[in-house]
mmCIF file of C-alpha atoms and ligand atoms in Angstrom:
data_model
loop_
_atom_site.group_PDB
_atom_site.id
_atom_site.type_symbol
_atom_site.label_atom_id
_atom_site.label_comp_id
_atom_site.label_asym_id
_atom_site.label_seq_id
_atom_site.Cartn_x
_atom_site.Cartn_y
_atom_site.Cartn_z
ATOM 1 C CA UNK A 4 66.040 116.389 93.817
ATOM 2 C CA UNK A 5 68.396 113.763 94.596
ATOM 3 C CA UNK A 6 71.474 113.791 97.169
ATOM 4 C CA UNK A 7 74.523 111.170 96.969
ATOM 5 C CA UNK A 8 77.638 111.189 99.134
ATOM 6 C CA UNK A 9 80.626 109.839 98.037
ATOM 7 C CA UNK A 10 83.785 108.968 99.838
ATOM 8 C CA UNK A 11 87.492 109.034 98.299
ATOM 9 C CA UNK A 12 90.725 108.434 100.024
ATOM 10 C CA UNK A 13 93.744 110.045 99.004
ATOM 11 C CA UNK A 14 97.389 109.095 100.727
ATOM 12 C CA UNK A 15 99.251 112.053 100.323
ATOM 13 C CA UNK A 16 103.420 112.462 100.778
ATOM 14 C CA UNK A 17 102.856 115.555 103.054
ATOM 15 C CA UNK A 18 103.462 119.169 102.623
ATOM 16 C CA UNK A 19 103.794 120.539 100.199
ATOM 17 C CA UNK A 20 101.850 117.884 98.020
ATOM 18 C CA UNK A 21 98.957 118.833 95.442
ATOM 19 C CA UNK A 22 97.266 116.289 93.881
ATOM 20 C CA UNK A 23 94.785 116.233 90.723
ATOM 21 C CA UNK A 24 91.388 114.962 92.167
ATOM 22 C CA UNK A 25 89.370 115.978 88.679
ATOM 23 C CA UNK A 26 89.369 112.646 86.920
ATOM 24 C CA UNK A 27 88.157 111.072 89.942
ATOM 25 C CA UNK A 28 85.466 113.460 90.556
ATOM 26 C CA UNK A 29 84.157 112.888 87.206
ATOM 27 C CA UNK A 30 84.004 109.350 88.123
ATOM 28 C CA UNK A 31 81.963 109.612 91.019
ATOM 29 C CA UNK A 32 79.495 112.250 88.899
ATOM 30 C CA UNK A 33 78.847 110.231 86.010
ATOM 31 C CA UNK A 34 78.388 107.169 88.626
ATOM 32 C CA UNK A 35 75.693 109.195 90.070
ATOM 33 C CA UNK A 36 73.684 109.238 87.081
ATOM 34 C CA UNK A 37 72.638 112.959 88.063
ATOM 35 C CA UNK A 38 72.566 115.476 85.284
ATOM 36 C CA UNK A 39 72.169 119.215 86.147
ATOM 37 C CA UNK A 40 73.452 120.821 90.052
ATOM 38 C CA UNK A 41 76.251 121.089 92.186
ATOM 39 C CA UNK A 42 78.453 118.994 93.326
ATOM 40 C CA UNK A 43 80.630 119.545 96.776
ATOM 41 C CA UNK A 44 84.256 118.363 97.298
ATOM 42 C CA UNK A 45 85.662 118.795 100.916
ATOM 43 C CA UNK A 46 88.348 117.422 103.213
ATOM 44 C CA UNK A 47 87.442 116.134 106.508
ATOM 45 C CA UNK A 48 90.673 117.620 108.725
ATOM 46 C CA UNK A 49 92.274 121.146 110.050
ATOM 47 C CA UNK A 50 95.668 121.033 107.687
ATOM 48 C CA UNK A 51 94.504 120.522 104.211
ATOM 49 C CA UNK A 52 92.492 122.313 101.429
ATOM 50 C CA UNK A 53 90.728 122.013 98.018
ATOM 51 C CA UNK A 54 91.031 124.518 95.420
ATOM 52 C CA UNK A 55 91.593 124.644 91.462
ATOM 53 C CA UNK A 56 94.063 125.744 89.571
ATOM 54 C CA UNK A 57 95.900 124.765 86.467
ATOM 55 C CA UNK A 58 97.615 121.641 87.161
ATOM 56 C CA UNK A 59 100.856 122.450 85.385
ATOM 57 C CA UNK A 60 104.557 121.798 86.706
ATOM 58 C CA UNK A 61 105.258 125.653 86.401
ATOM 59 C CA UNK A 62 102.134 126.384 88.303
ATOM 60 C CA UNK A 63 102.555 123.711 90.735
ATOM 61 C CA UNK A 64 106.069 125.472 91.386
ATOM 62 C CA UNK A 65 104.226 128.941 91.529
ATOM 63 C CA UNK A 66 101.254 127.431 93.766
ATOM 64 C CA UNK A 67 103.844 126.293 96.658
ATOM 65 C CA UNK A 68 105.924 129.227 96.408
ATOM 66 C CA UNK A 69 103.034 131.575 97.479
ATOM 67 C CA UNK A 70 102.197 129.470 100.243
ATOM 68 C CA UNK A 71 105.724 129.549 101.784
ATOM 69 C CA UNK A 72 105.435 133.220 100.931
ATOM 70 C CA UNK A 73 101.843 133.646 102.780
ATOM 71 C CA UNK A 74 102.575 131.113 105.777
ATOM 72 C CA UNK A 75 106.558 130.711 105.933
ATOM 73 C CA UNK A 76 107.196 126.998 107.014
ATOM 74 C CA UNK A 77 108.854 127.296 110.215
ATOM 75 C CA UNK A 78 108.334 126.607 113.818
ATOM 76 C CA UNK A 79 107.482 129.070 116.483
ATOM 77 C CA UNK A 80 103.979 129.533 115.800
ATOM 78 C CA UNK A 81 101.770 129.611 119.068
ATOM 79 C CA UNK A 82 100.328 126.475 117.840
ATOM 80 C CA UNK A 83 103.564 124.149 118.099
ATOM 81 C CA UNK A 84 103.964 125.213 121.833
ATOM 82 C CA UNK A 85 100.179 123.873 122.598
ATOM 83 C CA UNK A 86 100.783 120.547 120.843
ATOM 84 C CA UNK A 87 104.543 120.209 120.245
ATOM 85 C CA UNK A 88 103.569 119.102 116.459
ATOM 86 C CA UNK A 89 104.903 121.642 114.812
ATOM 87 C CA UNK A 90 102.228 122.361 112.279
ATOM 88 C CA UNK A 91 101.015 125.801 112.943
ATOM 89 C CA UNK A 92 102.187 126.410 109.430
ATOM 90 C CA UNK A 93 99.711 123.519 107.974
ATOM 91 C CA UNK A 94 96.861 124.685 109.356
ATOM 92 C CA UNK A 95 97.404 128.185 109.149
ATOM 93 C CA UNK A 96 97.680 127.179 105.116
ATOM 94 C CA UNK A 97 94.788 125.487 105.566
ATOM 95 C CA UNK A 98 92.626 127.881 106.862
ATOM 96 C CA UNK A 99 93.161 130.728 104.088
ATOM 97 C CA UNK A 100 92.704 128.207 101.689
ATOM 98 C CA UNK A 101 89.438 126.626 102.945
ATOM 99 C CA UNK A 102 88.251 122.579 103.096
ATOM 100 C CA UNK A 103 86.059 122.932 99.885
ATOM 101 C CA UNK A 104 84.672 124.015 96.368
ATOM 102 C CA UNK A 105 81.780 123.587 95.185
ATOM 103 C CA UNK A 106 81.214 123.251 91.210
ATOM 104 C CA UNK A 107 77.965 123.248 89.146
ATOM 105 C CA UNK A 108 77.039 120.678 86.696
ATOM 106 C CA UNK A 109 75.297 120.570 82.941
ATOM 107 C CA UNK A 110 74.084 117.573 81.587
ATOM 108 C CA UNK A 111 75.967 115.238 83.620
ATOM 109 C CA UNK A 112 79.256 117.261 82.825
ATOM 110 C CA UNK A 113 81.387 119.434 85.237
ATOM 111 C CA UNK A 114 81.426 123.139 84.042
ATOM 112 C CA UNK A 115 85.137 123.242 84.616
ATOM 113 C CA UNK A 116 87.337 125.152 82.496
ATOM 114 C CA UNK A 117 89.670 123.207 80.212
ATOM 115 C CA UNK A 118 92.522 124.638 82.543
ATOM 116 C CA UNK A 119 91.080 124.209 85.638
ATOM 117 C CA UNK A 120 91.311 120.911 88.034
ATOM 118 C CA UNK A 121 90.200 120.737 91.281
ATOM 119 C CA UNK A 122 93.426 119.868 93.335
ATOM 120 C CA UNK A 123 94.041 118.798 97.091
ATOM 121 C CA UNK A 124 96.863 120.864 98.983
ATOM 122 C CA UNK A 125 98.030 118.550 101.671
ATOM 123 C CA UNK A 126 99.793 120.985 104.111
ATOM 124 C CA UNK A 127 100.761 118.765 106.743
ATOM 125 C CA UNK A 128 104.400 117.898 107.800
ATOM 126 C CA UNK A 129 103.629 114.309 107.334
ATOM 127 C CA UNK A 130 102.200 111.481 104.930
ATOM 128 C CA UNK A 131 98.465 111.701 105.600
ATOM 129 C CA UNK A 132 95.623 109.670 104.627
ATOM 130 C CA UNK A 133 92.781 111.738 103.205
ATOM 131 C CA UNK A 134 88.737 111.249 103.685
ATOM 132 C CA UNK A 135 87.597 112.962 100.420
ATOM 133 C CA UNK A 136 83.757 113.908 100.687
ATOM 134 C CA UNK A 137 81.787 114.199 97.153
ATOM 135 C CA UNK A 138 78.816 115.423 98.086
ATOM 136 C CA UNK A 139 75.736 115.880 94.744
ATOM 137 C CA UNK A 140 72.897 117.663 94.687
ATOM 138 C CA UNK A 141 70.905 117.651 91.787
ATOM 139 C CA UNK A 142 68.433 115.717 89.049
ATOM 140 C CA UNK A 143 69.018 112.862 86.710
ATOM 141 C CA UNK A 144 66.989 112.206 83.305
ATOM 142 C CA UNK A 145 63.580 111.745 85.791
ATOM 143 C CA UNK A 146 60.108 113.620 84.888
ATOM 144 C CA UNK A 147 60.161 116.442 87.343
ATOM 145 C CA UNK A 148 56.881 116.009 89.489
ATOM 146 C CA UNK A 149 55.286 118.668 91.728
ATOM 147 C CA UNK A 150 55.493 122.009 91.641
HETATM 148 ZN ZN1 ZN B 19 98.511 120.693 114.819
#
């Protein structure tokens, strides 16, 4: 078994912005040359996420509208008063949503759904620059040796 790590950067506009990561990560696995196992995708930082959904403009709508609903964007958390950066609402986001997914592969293909991308929710209140870790595990074409 084989394991490559991949990195990606994404500048993002700031919350609430969701942006399509799939093509890319298809990139990176067929660059791999790996064929069947799992592949990781996580953020490196305390007020973003990665999750999948279907990248739609209705959805996208839907998607930020629960958040607000969840984790209102205001100020007053107990957060802002430690730092005075007035994000408790991006990392609060963050945390329910989680830094990471992990998704199997088949013969060098994602098993994604038709309908389902792999999106990253940038939550904080300003333009960020993103450290994407792609993280494989798996085999390629190679006779399997061993027991
Ligand atoms: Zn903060």
């Amino acid at each position: 078994m084989k394991i490559i790590t991949e990195h990606m950067t994404v500048e993002t506009k700031g919350d609430p912005d969701l942006i399509d990561l799939t093509e890319r990560i298809r990139e990176v696995l067929k660059r791999s040359g790996l064929r069947q196992g799992s592949l990781t995708v996580f953020v490196t930082g305390s007020t973003a996420a990665v999750t999948t959904f279907e990248y739609e403009p209705g959805l996208i709508k839907d998607v930020r509208a629960l958040y607000e609903k969840l984790v209102p964007r205001k100020t007053g958390y107990a957060h802002d008063a430690s730092w005075g950066d007035a994000n408790g609402f991006s990392h609060l986001r963050a945390m329910i949503q989680g830094p990471s997914l992990v998704i199997p592969f088949e013969n060098g293909k994602l098993t994604l759904g038709t309908w389902q991308q792999v999106v990253l929710a940038e939550f904080d209140n300003r333009p960020r620059r993103r450290d994407i870790v792609v993280q494989m595990a798996g085999t390629g074409n190679e006779k399997q040796v061993g027991g």
